[in-house]
């Protein structure tokens, strides 16, 4: 019920602002998760922040790891291992 109301407001905002991409509470959650994961937060921490009971839910539906994050992690591991 509340999500439907918020989504209706987001649709109005989207129209008034001329935004082409559909705005929803789900897209906001996805953006939140993607940014946290790509900033280096552990997936299990993001999962807890989103109140998911299983980290696989977070990874399957919300996490899209950027190429920059992959390079950063390789560099981190490389610097640890000499």
mmCIF file with all atom_site columns, C-alpha atoms in Angstrom, residues 24-61:
data_model
loop_
_atom_site.group_PDB
_atom_site.id
_atom_site.type_symbol
_atom_site.label_atom_id
_atom_site.label_alt_id
_atom_site.label_comp_id
_atom_site.label_asym_id
_atom_site.label_entity_id
_atom_site.label_seq_id
_atom_site.pdbx_PDB_ins_code
_atom_site.Cartn_x
_atom_site.Cartn_y
_atom_site.Cartn_z
_atom_site.occupancy
_atom_site.B_iso_or_equiv
_atom_site.pdbx_formal_charge
_atom_site.auth_seq_id
_atom_site.auth_comp_id
_atom_site.auth_asym_id
_atom_site.auth_atom_id
_atom_site.pdbx_PDB_model_num
ATOM 1  C CA . UNK A 1 24 ? 10.131 3.211   -8.279 1.00 0.00 ? 24 UNK A CA 1
ATOM 2  C CA . UNK A 1 25 ? 10.947 2.281   -4.707 1.00 0.00 ? 25 UNK A CA 1
ATOM 3  C CA . UNK A 1 26 ? 12.545 -0.870  -6.139 1.00 0.00 ? 26 UNK A CA 1
ATOM 4  C CA . UNK A 1 27 ? 14.813 1.146   -8.463 1.00 0.00 ? 27 UNK A CA 1
ATOM 5  C CA . UNK A 1 28 ? 15.835 3.262   -5.462 1.00 0.00 ? 28 UNK A CA 1
ATOM 6  C CA . UNK A 1 29 ? 16.733 0.119   -3.479 1.00 0.00 ? 29 UNK A CA 1
ATOM 7  C CA . UNK A 1 30 ? 18.662 -1.258  -6.459 1.00 0.00 ? 30 UNK A CA 1
ATOM 8  C CA . UNK A 1 31 ? 20.596 2.005   -6.813 1.00 0.00 ? 31 UNK A CA 1
ATOM 9  C CA . UNK A 1 32 ? 21.356 2.022   -3.082 1.00 0.00 ? 32 UNK A CA 1
ATOM 10 C CA . UNK A 1 33 ? 22.654 -1.572  -3.159 1.00 0.00 ? 33 UNK A CA 1
ATOM 11 C CA . UNK A 1 34 ? 24.696 -1.074  -6.315 1.00 0.00 ? 34 UNK A CA 1
ATOM 12 C CA . UNK A 1 35 ? 26.408 2.028   -4.953 1.00 0.00 ? 35 UNK A CA 1
ATOM 13 C CA . UNK A 1 36 ? 27.235 0.403   -1.598 1.00 0.00 ? 36 UNK A CA 1
ATOM 14 C CA . UNK A 1 37 ? 28.647 -2.740  -3.225 1.00 0.00 ? 37 UNK A CA 1
ATOM 15 C CA . UNK A 1 38 ? 30.671 -0.722  -5.738 1.00 0.00 ? 38 UNK A CA 1
ATOM 16 C CA . UNK A 1 39 ? 31.997 1.457   -2.904 1.00 0.00 ? 39 UNK A CA 1
ATOM 17 C CA . UNK A 1 40 ? 33.466 -1.682  -1.364 1.00 0.00 ? 40 UNK A CA 1
ATOM 18 C CA . UNK A 1 41 ? 30.808 -2.631  1.187  1.00 0.00 ? 41 UNK A CA 1
ATOM 19 C CA . UNK A 1 42 ? 30.654 -6.378  1.771  1.00 0.00 ? 42 UNK A CA 1
ATOM 20 C CA . UNK A 1 43 ? 27.587 -7.977  0.170  1.00 0.00 ? 43 UNK A CA 1
ATOM 21 C CA . UNK A 1 44 ? 26.573 -9.487  3.514  1.00 0.00 ? 44 UNK A CA 1
ATOM 22 C CA . UNK A 1 45 ? 26.546 -5.987  5.070  1.00 0.00 ? 45 UNK A CA 1
ATOM 23 C CA . UNK A 1 46 ? 24.442 -4.555  2.229  1.00 0.00 ? 46 UNK A CA 1
ATOM 24 C CA . UNK A 1 47 ? 22.116 -7.538  2.579  1.00 0.00 ? 47 UNK A CA 1
ATOM 25 C CA . UNK A 1 48 ? 21.638 -6.765  6.280  1.00 0.00 ? 48 UNK A CA 1
ATOM 26 C CA . UNK A 1 49 ? 21.088 -3.063  5.542  1.00 0.00 ? 49 UNK A CA 1
ATOM 27 C CA . UNK A 1 50 ? 18.320 -4.045  3.141  1.00 0.00 ? 50 UNK A CA 1
ATOM 28 C CA . UNK A 1 51 ? 16.819 -6.516  5.636  1.00 0.00 ? 51 UNK A CA 1
ATOM 29 C CA . UNK A 1 52 ? 17.280 -9.507  3.343  1.00 0.00 ? 52 UNK A CA 1
ATOM 30 C CA . UNK A 1 53 ? 17.325 -12.850 5.110  1.00 0.00 ? 53 UNK A CA 1
ATOM 31 C CA . UNK A 1 54 ? 19.723 -14.309 2.536  1.00 0.00 ? 54 UNK A CA 1
ATOM 32 C CA . UNK A 1 55 ? 22.690 -12.567 0.886  1.00 0.00 ? 55 UNK A CA 1
ATOM 33 C CA . UNK A 1 56 ? 21.937 -14.411 -2.364 1.00 0.00 ? 56 UNK A CA 1
ATOM 34 C CA . UNK A 1 57 ? 18.781 -12.288 -2.710 1.00 0.00 ? 57 UNK A CA 1
ATOM 35 C CA . UNK A 1 58 ? 20.887 -9.143  -2.579 1.00 0.00 ? 58 UNK A CA 1
ATOM 36 C CA . UNK A 1 59 ? 23.375 -10.495 -5.087 1.00 0.00 ? 59 UNK A CA 1
ATOM 37 C CA . UNK A 1 60 ? 20.777 -11.862 -7.503 1.00 0.00 ? 60 UNK A CA 1
ATOM 38 C CA . UNK A 1 61 ? 18.419 -8.905  -7.669 1.00 0.00 ? 61 UNK A CA 1
#
